[in-house]
PDB file of C-alpha atoms and ligand atoms in Angstrom:
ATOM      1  CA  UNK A   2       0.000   0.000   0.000  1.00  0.00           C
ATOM      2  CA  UNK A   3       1.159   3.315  -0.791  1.00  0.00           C
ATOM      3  CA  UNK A   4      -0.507   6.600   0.472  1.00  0.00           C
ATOM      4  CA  UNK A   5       0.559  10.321   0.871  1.00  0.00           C
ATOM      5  CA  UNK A   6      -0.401  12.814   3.692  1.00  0.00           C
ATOM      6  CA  UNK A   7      -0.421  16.202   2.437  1.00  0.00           C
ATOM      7  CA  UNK A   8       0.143  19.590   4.304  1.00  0.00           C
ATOM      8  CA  UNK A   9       0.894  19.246   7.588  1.00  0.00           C
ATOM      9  CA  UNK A  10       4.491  18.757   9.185  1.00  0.00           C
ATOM     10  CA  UNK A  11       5.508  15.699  11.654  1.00  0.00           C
ATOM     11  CA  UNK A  12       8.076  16.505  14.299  1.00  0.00           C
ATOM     12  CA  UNK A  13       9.602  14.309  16.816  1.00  0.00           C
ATOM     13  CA  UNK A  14      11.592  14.859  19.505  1.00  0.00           C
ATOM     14  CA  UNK A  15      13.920  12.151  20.996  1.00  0.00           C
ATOM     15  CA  UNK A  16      16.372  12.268  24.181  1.00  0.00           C
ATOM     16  CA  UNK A  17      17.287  10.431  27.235  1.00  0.00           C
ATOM     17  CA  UNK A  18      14.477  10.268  30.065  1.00  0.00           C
ATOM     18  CA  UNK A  19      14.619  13.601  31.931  1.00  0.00           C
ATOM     19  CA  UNK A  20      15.968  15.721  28.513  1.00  0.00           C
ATOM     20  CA  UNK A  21      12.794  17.915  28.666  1.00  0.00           C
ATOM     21  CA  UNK A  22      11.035  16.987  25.817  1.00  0.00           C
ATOM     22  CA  UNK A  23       7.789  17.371  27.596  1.00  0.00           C
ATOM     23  CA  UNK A  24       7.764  20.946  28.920  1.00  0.00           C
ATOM     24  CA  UNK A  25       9.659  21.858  25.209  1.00  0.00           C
ATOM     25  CA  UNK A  26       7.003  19.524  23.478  1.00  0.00           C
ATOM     26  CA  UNK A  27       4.291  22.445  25.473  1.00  0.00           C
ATOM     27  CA  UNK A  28       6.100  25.064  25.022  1.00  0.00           C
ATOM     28  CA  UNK A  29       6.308  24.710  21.441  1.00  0.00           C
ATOM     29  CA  UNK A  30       2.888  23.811  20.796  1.00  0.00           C
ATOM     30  CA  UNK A  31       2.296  27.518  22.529  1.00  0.00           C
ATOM     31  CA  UNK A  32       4.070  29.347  20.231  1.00  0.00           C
ATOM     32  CA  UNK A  33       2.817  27.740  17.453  1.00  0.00           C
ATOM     33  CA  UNK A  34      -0.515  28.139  18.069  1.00  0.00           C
ATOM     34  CA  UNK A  35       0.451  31.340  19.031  1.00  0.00           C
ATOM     35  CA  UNK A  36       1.223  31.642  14.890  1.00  0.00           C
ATOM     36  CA  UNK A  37      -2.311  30.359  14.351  1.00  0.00           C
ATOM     37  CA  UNK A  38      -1.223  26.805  13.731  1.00  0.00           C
ATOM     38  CA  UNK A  39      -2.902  24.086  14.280  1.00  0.00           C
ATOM     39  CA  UNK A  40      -0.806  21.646  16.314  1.00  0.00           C
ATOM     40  CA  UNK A  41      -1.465  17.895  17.525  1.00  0.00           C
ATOM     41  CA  UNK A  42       0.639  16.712  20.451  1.00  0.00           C
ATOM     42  CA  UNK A  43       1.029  12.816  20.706  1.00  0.00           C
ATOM     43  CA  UNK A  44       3.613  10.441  22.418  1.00  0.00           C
ATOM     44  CA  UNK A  45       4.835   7.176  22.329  1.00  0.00           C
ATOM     45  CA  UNK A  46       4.215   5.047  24.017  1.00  0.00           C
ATOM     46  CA  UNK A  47       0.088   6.432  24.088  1.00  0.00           C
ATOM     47  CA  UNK A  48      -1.574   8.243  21.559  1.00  0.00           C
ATOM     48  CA  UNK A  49      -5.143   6.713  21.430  1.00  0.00           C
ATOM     49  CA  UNK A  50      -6.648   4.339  24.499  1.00  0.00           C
ATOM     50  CA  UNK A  51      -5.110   1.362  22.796  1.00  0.00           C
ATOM     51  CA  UNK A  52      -1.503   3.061  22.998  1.00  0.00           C
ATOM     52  CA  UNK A  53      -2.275   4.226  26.646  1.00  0.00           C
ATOM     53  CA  UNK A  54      -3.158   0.945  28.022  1.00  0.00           C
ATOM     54  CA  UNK A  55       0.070  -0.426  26.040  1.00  0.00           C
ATOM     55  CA  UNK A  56       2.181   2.030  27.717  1.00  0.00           C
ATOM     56  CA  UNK A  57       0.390   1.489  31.022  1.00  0.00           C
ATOM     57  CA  UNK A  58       1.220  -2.323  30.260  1.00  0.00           C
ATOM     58  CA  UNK A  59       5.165  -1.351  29.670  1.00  0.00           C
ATOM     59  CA  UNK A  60       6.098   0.809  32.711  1.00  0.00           C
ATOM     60  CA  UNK A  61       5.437  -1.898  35.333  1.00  0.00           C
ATOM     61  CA  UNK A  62       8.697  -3.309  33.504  1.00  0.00           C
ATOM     62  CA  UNK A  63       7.868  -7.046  33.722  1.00  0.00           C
ATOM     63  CA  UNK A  64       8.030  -7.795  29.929  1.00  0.00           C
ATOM     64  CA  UNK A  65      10.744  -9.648  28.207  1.00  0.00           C
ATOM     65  CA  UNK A  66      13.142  -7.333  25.791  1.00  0.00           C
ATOM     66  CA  UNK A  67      11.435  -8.787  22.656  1.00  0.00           C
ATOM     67  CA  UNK A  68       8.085  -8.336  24.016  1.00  0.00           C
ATOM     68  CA  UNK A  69       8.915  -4.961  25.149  1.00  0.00           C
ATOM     69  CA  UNK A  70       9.658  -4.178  21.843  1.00  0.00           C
ATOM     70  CA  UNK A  71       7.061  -5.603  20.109  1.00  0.00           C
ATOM     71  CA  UNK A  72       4.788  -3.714  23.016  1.00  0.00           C
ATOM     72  CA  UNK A  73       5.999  -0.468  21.508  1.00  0.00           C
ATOM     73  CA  UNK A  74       5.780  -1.274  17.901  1.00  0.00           C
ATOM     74  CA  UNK A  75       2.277  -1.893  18.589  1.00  0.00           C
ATOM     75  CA  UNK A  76       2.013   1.534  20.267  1.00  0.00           C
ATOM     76  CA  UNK A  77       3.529   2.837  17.675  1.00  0.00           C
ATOM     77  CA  UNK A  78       1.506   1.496  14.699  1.00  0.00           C
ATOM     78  CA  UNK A  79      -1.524   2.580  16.732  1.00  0.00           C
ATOM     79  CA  UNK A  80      -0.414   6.303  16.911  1.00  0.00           C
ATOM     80  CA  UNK A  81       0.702   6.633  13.182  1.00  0.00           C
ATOM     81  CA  UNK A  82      -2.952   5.059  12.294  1.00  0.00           C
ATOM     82  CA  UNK A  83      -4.877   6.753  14.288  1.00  0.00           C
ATOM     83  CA  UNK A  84      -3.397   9.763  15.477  1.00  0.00           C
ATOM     84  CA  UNK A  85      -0.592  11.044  13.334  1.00  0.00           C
ATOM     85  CA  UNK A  86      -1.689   9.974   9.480  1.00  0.00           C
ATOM     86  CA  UNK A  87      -5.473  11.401  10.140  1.00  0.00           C
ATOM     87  CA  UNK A  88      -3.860  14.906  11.842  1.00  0.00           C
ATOM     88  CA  UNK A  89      -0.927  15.549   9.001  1.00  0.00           C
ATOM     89  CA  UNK A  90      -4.039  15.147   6.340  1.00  0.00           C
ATOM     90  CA  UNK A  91      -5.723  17.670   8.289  1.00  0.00           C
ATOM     91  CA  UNK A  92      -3.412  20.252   7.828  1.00  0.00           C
ATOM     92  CA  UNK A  93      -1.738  19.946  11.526  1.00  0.00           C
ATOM     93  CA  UNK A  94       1.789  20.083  12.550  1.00  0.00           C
ATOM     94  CA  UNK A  95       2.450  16.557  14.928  1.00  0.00           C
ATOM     95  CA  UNK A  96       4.280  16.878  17.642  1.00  0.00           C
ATOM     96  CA  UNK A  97       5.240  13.340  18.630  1.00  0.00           C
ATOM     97  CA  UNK A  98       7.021  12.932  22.139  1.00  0.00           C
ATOM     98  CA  UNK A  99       9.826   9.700  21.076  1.00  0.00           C
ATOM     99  CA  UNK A 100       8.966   7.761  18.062  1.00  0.00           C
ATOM    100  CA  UNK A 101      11.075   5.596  15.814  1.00  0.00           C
ATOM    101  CA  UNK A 102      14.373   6.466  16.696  1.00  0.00           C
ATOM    102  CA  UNK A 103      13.463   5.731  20.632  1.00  0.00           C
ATOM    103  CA  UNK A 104      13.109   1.879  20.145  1.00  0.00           C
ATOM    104  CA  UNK A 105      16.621   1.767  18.527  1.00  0.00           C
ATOM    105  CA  UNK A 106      18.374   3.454  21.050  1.00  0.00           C
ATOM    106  CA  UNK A 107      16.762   1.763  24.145  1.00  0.00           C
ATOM    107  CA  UNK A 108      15.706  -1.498  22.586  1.00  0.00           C
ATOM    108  CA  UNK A 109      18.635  -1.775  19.944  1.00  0.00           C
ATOM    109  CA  UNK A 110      21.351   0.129  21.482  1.00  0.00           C
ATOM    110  CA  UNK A 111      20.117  -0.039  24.843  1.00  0.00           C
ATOM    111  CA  UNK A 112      19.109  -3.150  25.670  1.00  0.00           C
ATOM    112  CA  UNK A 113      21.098  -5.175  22.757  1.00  0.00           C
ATOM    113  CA  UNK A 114      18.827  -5.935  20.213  1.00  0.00           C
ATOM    114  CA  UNK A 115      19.687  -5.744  16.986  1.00  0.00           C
ATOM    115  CA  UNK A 116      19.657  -2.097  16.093  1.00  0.00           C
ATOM    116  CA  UNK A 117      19.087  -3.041  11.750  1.00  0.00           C
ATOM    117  CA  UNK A 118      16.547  -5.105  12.508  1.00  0.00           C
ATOM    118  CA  UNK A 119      14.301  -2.957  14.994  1.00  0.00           C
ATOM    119  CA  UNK A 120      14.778  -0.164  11.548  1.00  0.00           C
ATOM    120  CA  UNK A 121      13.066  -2.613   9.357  1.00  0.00           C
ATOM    121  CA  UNK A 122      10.418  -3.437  12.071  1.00  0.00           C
ATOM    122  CA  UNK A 123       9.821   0.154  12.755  1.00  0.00           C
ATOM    123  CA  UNK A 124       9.476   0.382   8.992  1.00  0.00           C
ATOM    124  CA  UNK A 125       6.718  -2.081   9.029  1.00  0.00           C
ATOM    125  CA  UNK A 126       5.396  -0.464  12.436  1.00  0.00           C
ATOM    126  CA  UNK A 127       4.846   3.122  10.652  1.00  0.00           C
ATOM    127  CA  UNK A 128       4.013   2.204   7.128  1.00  0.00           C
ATOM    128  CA  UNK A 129       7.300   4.119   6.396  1.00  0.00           C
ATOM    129  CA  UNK A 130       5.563   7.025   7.385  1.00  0.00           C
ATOM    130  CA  UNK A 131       8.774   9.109   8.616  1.00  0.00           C
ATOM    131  CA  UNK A 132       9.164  12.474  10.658  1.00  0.00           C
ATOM    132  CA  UNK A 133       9.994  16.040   8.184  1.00  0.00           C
ATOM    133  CA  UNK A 134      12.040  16.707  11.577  1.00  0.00           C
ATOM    134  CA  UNK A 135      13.558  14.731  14.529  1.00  0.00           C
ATOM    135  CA  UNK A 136      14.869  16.824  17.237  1.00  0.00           C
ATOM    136  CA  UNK A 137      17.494  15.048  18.968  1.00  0.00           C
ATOM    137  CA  UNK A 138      17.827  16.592  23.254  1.00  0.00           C
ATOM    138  CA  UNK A 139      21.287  15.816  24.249  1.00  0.00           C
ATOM    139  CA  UNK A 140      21.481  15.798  27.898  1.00  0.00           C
ATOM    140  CA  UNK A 141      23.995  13.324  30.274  1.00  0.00           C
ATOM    141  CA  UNK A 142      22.622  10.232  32.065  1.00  0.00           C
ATOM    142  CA  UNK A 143      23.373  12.286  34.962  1.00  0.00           C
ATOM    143  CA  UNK A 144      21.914  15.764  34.426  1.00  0.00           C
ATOM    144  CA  UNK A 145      19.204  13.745  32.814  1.00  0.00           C
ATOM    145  CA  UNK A 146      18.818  11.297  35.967  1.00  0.00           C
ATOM    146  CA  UNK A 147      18.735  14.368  38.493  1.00  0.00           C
ATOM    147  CA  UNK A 148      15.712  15.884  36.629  1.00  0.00           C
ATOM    148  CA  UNK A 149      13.256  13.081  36.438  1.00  0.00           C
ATOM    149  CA  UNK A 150      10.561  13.368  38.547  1.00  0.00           C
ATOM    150  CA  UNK A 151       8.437  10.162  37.350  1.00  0.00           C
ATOM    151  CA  UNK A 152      10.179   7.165  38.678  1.00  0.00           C
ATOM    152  CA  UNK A 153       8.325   4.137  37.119  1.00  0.00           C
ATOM    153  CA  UNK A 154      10.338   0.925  36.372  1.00  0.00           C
ATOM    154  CA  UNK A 155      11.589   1.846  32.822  1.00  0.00           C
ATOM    155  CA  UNK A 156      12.626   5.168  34.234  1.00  0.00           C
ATOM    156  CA  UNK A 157      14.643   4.015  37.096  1.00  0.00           C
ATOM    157  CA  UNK A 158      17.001   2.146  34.477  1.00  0.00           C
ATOM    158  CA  UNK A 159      20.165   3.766  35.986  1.00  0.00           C
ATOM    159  CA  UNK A 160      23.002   5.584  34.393  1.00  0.00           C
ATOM    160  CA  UNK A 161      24.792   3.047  32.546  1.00  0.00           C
ATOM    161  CA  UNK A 162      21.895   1.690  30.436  1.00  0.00           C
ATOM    162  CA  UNK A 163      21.520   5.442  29.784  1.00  0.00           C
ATOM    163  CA  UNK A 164      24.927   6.130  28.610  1.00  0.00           C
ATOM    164  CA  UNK A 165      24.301   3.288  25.838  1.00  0.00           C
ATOM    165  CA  UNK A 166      20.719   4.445  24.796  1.00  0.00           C
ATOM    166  CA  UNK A 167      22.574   8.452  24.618  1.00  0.00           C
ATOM    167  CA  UNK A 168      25.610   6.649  22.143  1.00  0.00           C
ATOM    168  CA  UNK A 169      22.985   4.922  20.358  1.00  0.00           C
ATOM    169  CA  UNK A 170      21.156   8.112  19.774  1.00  0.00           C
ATOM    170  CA  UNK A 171      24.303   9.882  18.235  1.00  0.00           C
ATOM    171  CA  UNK A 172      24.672   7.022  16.051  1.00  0.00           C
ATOM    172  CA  UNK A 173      21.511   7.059  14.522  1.00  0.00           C
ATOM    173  CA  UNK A 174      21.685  11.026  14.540  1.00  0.00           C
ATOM    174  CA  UNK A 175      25.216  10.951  12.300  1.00  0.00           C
ATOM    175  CA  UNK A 176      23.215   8.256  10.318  1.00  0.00           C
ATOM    176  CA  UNK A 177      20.081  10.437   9.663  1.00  0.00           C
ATOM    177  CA  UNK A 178      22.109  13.632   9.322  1.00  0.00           C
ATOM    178  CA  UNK A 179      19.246  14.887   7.253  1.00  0.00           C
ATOM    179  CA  UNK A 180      16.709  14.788   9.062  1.00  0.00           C
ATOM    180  CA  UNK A 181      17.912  14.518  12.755  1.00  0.00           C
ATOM    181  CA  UNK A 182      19.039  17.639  14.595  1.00  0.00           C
ATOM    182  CA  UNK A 183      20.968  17.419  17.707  1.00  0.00           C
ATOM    183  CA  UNK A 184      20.331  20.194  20.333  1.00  0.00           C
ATOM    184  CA  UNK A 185      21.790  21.233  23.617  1.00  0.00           C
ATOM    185  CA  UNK A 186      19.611  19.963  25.906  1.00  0.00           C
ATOM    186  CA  UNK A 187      21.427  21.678  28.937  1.00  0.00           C
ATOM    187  CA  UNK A 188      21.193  25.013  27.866  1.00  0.00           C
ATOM    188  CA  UNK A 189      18.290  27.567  29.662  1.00  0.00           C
ATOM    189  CA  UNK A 190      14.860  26.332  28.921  1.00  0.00           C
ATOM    190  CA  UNK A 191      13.532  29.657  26.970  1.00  0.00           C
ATOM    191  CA  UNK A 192      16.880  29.377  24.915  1.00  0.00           C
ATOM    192  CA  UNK A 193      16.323  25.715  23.793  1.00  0.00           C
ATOM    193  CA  UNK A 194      12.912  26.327  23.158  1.00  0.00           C
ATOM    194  CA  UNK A 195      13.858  29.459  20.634  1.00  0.00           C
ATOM    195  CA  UNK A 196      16.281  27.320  18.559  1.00  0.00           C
ATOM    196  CA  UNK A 197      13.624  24.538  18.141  1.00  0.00           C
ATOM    197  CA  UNK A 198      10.923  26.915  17.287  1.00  0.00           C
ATOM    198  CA  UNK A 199      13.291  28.668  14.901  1.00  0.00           C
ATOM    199  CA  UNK A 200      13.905  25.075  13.444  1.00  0.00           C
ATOM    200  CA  UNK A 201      10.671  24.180  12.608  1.00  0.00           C
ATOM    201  CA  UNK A 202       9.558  27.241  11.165  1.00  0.00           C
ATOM    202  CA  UNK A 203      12.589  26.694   9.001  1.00  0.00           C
ATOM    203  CA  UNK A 204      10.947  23.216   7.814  1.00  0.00           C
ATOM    204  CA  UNK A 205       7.268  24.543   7.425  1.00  0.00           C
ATOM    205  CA  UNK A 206       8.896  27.363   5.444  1.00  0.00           C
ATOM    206  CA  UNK A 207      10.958  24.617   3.237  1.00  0.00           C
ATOM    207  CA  UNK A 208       7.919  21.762   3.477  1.00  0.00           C
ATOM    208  CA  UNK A 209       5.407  25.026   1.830  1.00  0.00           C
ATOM    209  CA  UNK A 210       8.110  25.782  -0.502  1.00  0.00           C
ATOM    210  CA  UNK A 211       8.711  23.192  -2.026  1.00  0.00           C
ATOM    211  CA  UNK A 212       4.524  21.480  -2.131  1.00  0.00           C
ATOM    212  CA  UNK A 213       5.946  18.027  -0.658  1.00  0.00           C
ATOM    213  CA  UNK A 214       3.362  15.250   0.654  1.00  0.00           C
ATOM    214  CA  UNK A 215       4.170  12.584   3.746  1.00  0.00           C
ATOM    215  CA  UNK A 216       4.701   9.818   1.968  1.00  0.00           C
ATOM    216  CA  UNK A 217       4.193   6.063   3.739  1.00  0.00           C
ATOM    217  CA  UNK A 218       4.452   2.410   2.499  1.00  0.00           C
ATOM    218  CA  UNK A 219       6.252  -0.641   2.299  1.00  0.00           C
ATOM    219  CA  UNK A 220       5.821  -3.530  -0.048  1.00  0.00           C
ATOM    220  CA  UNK A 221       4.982  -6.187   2.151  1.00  0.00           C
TER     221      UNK A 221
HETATM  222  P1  TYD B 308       8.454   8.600  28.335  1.00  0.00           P
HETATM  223  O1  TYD B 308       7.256   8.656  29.169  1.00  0.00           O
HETATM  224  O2  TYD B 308       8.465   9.393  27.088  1.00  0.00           O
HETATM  225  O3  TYD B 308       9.674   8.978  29.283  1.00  0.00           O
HETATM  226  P2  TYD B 308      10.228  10.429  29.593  1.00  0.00           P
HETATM  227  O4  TYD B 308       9.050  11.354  29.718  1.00  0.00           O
HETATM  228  O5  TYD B 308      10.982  10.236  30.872  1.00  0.00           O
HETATM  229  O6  TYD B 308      11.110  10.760  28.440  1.00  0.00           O
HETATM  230  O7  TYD B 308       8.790   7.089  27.908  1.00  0.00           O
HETATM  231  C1  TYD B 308       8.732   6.063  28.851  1.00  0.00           C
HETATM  232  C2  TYD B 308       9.922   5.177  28.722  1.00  0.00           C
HETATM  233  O8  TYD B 308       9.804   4.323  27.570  1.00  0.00           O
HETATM  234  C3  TYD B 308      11.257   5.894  28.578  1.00  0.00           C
HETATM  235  O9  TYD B 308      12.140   5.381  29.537  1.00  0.00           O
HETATM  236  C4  TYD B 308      11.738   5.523  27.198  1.00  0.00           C
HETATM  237  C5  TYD B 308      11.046   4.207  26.921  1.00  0.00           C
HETATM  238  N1  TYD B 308      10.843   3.874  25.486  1.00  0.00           N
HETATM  239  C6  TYD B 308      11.542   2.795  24.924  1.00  0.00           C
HETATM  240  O10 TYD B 308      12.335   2.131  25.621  1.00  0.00           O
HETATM  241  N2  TYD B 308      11.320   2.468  23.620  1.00  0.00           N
HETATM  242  C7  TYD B 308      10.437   3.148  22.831  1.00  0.00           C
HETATM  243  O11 TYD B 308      10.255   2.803  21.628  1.00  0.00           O
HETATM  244  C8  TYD B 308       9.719   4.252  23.417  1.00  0.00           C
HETATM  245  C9  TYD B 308       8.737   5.024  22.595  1.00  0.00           C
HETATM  246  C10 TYD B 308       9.958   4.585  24.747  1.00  0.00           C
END
């Protein structure tokens, strides 16, 4: 199946737990609606009930690596159905809290899966349907650990585990030049939050430019 989305612009953001991709995630849905954008905030795991009770499912940590991975693919096909496709066809900007690139790092680089193979499953996962944008928030395990305030099993993972899933995320960032950015996540909050503002306005500017759809599909 092949199908386009046309319009809108799909943005994720990706970082370590306590990176602040939430309170940048609401800030920049602000300003854009500030602009008189329409904006859609998601995140993975979530999105629709299904996705909720999936991620409910994954924080008590009990699952196996494999099944925590399929757990999130699930999520994750869930979201870009039901969530993301329908709001980028309306004309919205998506603001997706993790996505594609998360699984890789914690599943892949993380936990020790095979990082090539979670790509192809996240590929089947999403349709191929892949961000305009990924903002990458580069913060150490240990600023990163020192900020979290939700301390469910995933999140309690400890510093090590974290210092593989942050390599892993430069990996896949120097693979994806194009399309990842990596930001200072240590910086002032206001600052960060004017550089990725400033960044997507650069892609809606490009994305209007140049007419381009969201395009999704895999032959299956
Ligand atoms: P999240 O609530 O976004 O954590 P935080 O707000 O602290 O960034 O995500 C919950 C946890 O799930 C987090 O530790 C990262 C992990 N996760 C994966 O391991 N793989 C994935 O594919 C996703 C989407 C999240």
């Amino acid at each position: 199946m092949t199908t386009s989305c046309s319009a809108g612009l799909f943005v994720t953001v990706e970082g370590i737990d306590g990176a602040g991709k939430t309170t940048q995630i609401s800030k920049l849905k602000a300003a854009l609606e500030n602009q008189g954008r329409q904006v859609c905030v998601t995140r993975e795991p979530g999105g629709d009930e299904l996705g909720e009770t999936v991620r409910h499912l994954l924080l008590s940590g009990t699952a196996v690596d494999r099944a925590e991975l399929l757990l999130f693919l699930a999520a994750r096909a869930q979201n870009t159905d039901r969530v993301i496709v329908p709001a980028l066809q309306a004309g919205a900007i998506v603001l997706c809290d993790r996505y594609i690139d998360s699984s890789t790092a914690y599943q892949g680089y993380g936990r020790g899966l095979d990082p090539g193979h979670i790509e192809a499953l996240n590929t089947f996962a999403t349709d191929a349907l892949m961000p305009d944008i990924t903002i990458l928030l580069d913060i150490s395990p240990t600023t990163g650990l020192v900020r979290q305030s939700v301390h469910s099993a995933m999140e309690r993972e400890g510093e090590q585990f974290l210092t593989r899933v942050r390599q892993g995320f430069h990996t896949i960032a120097q693979n994806s030049a194009g399309r990842i950015v990596v930001l200072d996540a240590a910086i002032p909050v206001n600052d960060l939050h004017a550089q990725m503002l400033q960044l997507v306005n650069q892609r809606l500017s490009a994305k209007s430019a140049s007419g381009a759809t969201v395009k999704r599909g895999v032959n299956i």
